[in-house]
Tab-separated table of C-alpha atoms in Angstrom:
chain	number	residue	atom	x	y	z
A	1	MET	CA	-201.874	71.344	-207.554
A	2	LEU	CA	-205.108	71.522	-205.538
A	3	LEU	CA	-206.051	69.809	-202.301
A	4	PRO	CA	-209.612	68.512	-202.126
A	5	THR	CA	-211.918	70.724	-200.049
A	6	ASP	CA	-212.797	67.895	-197.651
A	7	ILE	CA	-209.118	67.282	-196.966
A	8	VAL	CA	-208.590	70.973	-196.222
A	9	HIS	CA	-211.645	70.895	-193.899
A	10	LYS	CA	-210.588	67.693	-192.145
A	11	LEU	CA	-206.849	68.176	-191.776
A	12	GLY	CA	-206.493	71.965	-191.710
A	13	ARG	CA	-205.498	73.250	-188.260
A	14	ILE	CA	-206.935	76.685	-187.446
A	15	LEU	CA	-205.859	78.861	-184.530
A	16	LEU	CA	-208.449	81.485	-183.675
A	17	VAL	CA	-207.052	84.337	-181.549
A	18	ASP	CA	-209.231	87.052	-180.065
A	19	ASP	CA	-209.708	88.490	-176.588
A	20	GLN	CA	-213.514	88.694	-177.056
A	21	PRO	CA	-215.243	85.365	-176.413
A	22	THR	CA	-218.229	86.330	-178.576
A	23	ILE	CA	-215.979	86.864	-181.620
A	24	ARG	CA	-214.276	83.538	-181.118
A	25	THR	CA	-217.607	81.778	-180.618
A	26	LEU	CA	-219.081	83.373	-183.788
A	27	ALA	CA	-216.021	82.614	-185.918
A	28	ARG	CA	-215.840	79.017	-184.641
A	29	HIS	CA	-219.555	78.594	-185.436
A	30	TYR	CA	-219.101	79.760	-189.012
A	31	LEU	CA	-215.997	77.600	-189.528
A	32	SER	CA	-217.512	74.533	-187.897
A	33	ARG	CA	-220.690	74.775	-189.893
A	34	ASP	CA	-218.572	74.884	-193.097
A	35	GLY	CA	-216.938	71.573	-192.117
A	36	TYR	CA	-213.695	72.568	-190.291
A	37	THR	CA	-212.949	70.285	-187.312
A	38	ASN	CA	-209.510	71.242	-186.001
A	39	ILE	CA	-210.082	74.662	-184.417
A	40	VAL	CA	-208.122	75.852	-181.381
A	41	GLU	CA	-208.812	79.105	-179.536
A	42	ALA	CA	-206.533	81.602	-177.725
A	43	GLU	CA	-207.530	84.737	-175.867
A	44	ASN	CA	-204.367	86.819	-176.435
A	45	GLY	CA	-201.008	86.821	-178.130
A	46	ALA	CA	-199.192	85.171	-175.257
A	47	ASP	CA	-201.777	82.422	-175.042
A	48	ALA	CA	-201.625	82.045	-178.805
A	49	TRP	CA	-197.792	81.678	-178.759
A	50	ASP	CA	-198.064	78.716	-176.418
A	51	LYS	CA	-200.799	77.144	-178.601
A	52	ILE	CA	-198.755	77.705	-181.766
A	53	GLN	CA	-195.812	75.759	-180.322
A	54	GLN	CA	-198.155	72.955	-179.238
A	55	GLU	CA	-200.423	72.737	-182.232
A	56	LYS	CA	-198.426	74.125	-185.169
A	57	PRO	CA	-201.482	75.470	-186.920
A	58	ASP	CA	-201.853	75.746	-190.703
A	59	ILE	CA	-203.411	79.216	-190.506
A	60	ILE	CA	-203.916	81.833	-187.754
A	61	LEU	CA	-206.978	84.091	-187.526
A	62	LEU	CA	-205.574	86.907	-185.442
A	63	ASP	CA	-207.103	89.882	-183.675
A	64	VAL	CA	-205.023	93.025	-183.514
A	65	VAL	CA	-206.014	94.831	-180.319
A	66	MET	CA	-205.535	92.449	-177.345
A	67	PRO	CA	-204.009	92.644	-173.851
A	68	THR	CA	-200.682	90.984	-172.879
A	69	MET	CA	-199.481	90.679	-176.467
A	70	ASP	CA	-201.347	92.330	-179.336
A	71	GLY	CA	-201.660	90.870	-182.867
A	72	PHE	CA	-198.844	92.939	-184.385
A	73	LYS	CA	-196.353	91.805	-181.730
A	74	LEU	CA	-197.341	88.181	-182.195
A	75	CYS	CA	-197.083	88.500	-185.972
A	76	GLU	CA	-193.640	89.969	-185.673
A	77	LYS	CA	-192.511	87.238	-183.316
A	78	LEU	CA	-193.840	84.544	-185.688
A	79	LYS	CA	-192.110	85.972	-188.701
A	80	SER	CA	-188.809	86.024	-186.849
A	81	GLU	CA	-189.035	82.291	-186.128
A	82	PRO	CA	-188.119	80.074	-189.154
A	83	GLU	CA	-190.305	77.264	-187.898
A	84	PHE	CA	-193.409	79.427	-187.904
A	85	SER	CA	-192.640	82.196	-190.323
A	86	GLN	CA	-194.608	80.709	-193.225
A	87	ILE	CA	-197.875	80.144	-191.310
A	88	PRO	CA	-200.510	82.375	-193.040
A	89	ILE	CA	-201.827	85.115	-190.743
A	90	LEU	CA	-205.286	86.456	-191.374
A	91	PHE	CA	-206.091	89.535	-189.267
A	92	LEU	CA	-209.504	89.902	-187.708
A	93	THR	CA	-209.930	93.577	-186.808
A	94	GLY	CA	-212.177	96.600	-186.642
A	95	LEU	CA	-209.222	98.851	-187.516
A	96	ASN	CA	-209.891	99.639	-191.150
A	97	ASP	CA	-207.588	102.566	-191.788
A	98	ASP	CA	-204.865	102.315	-194.388
A	99	ASP	CA	-201.992	102.681	-191.886
A	100	HIS	CA	-202.982	99.543	-190.013
A	101	ARG	CA	-203.574	97.612	-193.186
A	102	THR	CA	-200.164	98.651	-194.605
A	103	ARG	CA	-198.440	97.769	-191.366
A	104	ALA	CA	-200.063	94.345	-191.296
A	105	TYR	CA	-199.123	93.519	-194.859
A	106	ARG	CA	-195.555	94.691	-194.368
A	107	MET	CA	-195.260	92.439	-191.359
A	108	GLY	CA	-196.281	89.484	-193.469
A	109	ALA	CA	-200.026	89.043	-192.970
A	110	VAL	CA	-201.729	87.507	-195.967
A	111	ASP	CA	-205.128	89.101	-195.584
A	112	TYR	CA	-207.727	91.022	-193.547
A	113	VAL	CA	-211.276	90.242	-192.319
A	114	ASN	CA	-213.127	93.186	-191.006
A	115	LYS	CA	-215.298	93.208	-187.906
A	116	PRO	CA	-218.138	92.659	-187.508
A	117	ILE	CA	-217.334	89.302	-189.115
A	118	SER	CA	-219.177	88.293	-192.235
A	119	GLU	CA	-219.679	84.518	-192.641
A	120	GLY	CA	-219.114	84.546	-196.387
A	121	GLU	CA	-215.954	86.694	-196.140
A	122	ILE	CA	-214.252	84.749	-193.345
A	123	LEU	CA	-215.033	81.375	-194.988
A	124	ALA	CA	-213.807	82.471	-198.440
A	125	ARG	CA	-210.582	84.010	-197.151
A	126	ALA	CA	-209.861	81.240	-194.656
A	127	GLN	CA	-210.381	78.586	-197.373
A	128	VAL	CA	-207.932	80.071	-199.848
A	129	HIS	CA	-205.189	80.886	-197.410
A	130	LEU	CA	-205.542	77.617	-195.467
A	131	HIS	CA	-205.256	75.719	-198.732
A	132	ASN	CA	-202.200	77.651	-199.754
A	133	GLY	CA	-200.617	77.221	-196.346
A	134	MET	CA	-201.171	73.453	-196.335
A	135	LEU	CA	-199.890	73.159	-199.854
A	136	TYR	CA	-196.764	75.119	-198.982
A	137	GLN	CA	-196.149	72.870	-195.970
A	138	ARG	CA	-196.539	69.760	-198.100
A	139	LEU	CA	-194.013	71.138	-200.590
A	140	GLN	CA	-191.605	71.944	-197.746
A	141	ASP	CA	-191.932	68.408	-196.364
A	142	TYR	CA	-191.347	66.962	-199.829
A	143	HIS	CA	-188.309	69.181	-200.398
A	144	GLN	CA	-186.795	68.112	-197.014
A	145	ARG	CA	-187.428	64.444	-197.851
A	146	VAL	CA	-185.875	64.687	-201.309
A	147	SER	CA	-182.882	66.647	-199.872
A	148	LEU	CA	-182.314	63.917	-197.319
A	149	GLU	CA	-182.406	61.216	-199.973
A	150	ILE	CA	-180.089	63.109	-202.229
A	151	ASN	CA	-177.660	63.675	-199.367
A	152	LYS	CA	-177.646	59.896	-198.731
A	153	ALA	CA	-176.965	59.311	-202.416
A	154	ARG	CA	-174.126	61.828	-202.375
A	155	ILE	CA	-172.520	60.128	-199.400
A	156	PHE	CA	-172.939	56.755	-201.155
A	157	GLN	CA	-171.408	58.128	-204.307
A	158	GLN	CA	-168.398	59.571	-202.535
A	159	GLY	CA	-167.959	56.196	-200.760
A	160	LEU	CA	-167.473	54.536	-204.159
A	161	LEU	CA	-164.452	56.757	-204.975
A	162	PRO	CA	-160.887	56.211	-203.779
A	163	ASN	CA	-160.359	57.880	-200.433
A	164	GLY	CA	-157.222	59.513	-199.073
A	165	THR	CA	-156.065	56.370	-197.229
A	166	SER	CA	-156.260	54.177	-200.315
A	167	ILE	CA	-154.546	56.791	-202.456
A	168	PHE	CA	-151.733	57.196	-199.925
A	169	ALA	CA	-151.197	53.411	-199.843
A	170	LEU	CA	-151.077	53.129	-203.645
A	171	ASN	CA	-148.687	56.122	-203.844
A	172	LYS	CA	-146.363	54.350	-201.454
A	173	GLN	CA	-146.705	50.971	-203.229
A	174	TYR	CA	-146.043	52.382	-206.730
A	175	GLY	CA	-143.765	55.264	-205.914
A	176	LEU	CA	-146.279	57.816	-207.169
A	177	ASN	CA	-147.453	61.249	-206.119
A	178	LEU	CA	-151.081	60.942	-207.071
A	179	GLN	CA	-153.640	63.399	-205.718
A	180	ALA	CA	-157.335	63.805	-206.515
A	181	THR	CA	-160.142	66.315	-206.010
A	182	PHE	CA	-163.814	65.471	-206.603
A	183	LYS	CA	-166.371	68.273	-206.359
A	184	ALA	CA	-169.843	67.997	-207.856
A	185	CYS	CA	-171.336	71.101	-209.511
A	186	GLU	CA	-174.785	70.009	-208.325
A	187	GLU	CA	-176.129	67.728	-205.637
A	188	LEU	CA	-174.923	64.641	-207.556
A	189	ALA	CA	-172.298	64.348	-210.254
A	190	GLY	CA	-172.212	62.103	-213.291
A	191	ASP	CA	-168.493	61.396	-212.877
A	192	TYR	CA	-166.761	58.333	-211.474
A	193	TRP	CA	-163.171	57.257	-211.155
A	194	GLN	CA	-161.353	54.368	-209.503
A	195	LEU	CA	-157.822	53.014	-209.017
A	196	PHE	CA	-157.024	49.300	-209.166
A	197	PRO	CA	-153.699	47.489	-209.058
A	198	ILE	CA	-152.867	45.362	-212.101
A	199	ASP	CA	-149.549	43.926	-210.990
A	200	ASP	CA	-146.429	45.062	-209.127
A	201	ASN	CA	-145.488	47.559	-211.838
A	202	ARG	CA	-148.854	48.675	-213.245
A	203	LEU	CA	-151.747	50.633	-211.726
A	204	GLY	CA	-155.060	50.901	-213.557
A	205	ILE	CA	-157.158	54.063	-213.577
A	206	ALA	CA	-160.819	53.945	-214.618
A	207	LEU	CA	-162.608	57.177	-215.551
A	208	ALA	CA	-166.276	57.591	-216.461
A	209	ASP	CA	-168.408	60.657	-217.250
A	210	PHE	CA	-172.152	60.003	-217.457
A	211	THR	CA	-174.498	62.224	-219.417
A	212	GLY	CA	-176.102	65.131	-217.533
A	213	HIS	CA	-175.900	66.438	-214.020
A	214	GLY	CA	-177.915	66.027	-210.857
A	215	VAL	CA	-180.103	62.997	-210.117
A	216	THR	CA	-180.820	62.044	-213.776
């Protein structure tokens, strides 16, 4: 599944975090010239954290060395928060040694862009990771929507079956000791049962087992 480039450019929300205004200006210039319109800036990690909660960006371009809260601390904080843990983090840094790269990847960063910033590199890397981030979010939204609908269907299905009150009343009426347990092996089951009085001496039981499991 691919999102059209113009959709990514128009809807993709980018947070650009760097304590150097010249770096932010240059990166914004490259991104804007390529068609991106939703770009928010932050000057350090603490400022970025506030912007993240307000804007909920689809990707974060994050400097490492900053005052107040550096990039590594912000990355760690984000990965500990379920709401923000899947936002792609693309580090912008002049720290090119293996130790810093390894640390960044272990903390959950998706990629690196070296300073001084190259227009071709930042656009190529931002495009692929922003696209993946937006696609993941759409899948998450779809999954939540489907889970909600399935949960409604499960409640509806359970409402069709005899409940404890009706079983108790029928037990008393017919002198029975009838008990029942219904537990689906998946979200929804293909099984159905019902009790219905026939006359004063006879109680009907209907049982049905439909093919397959789950929604189908």
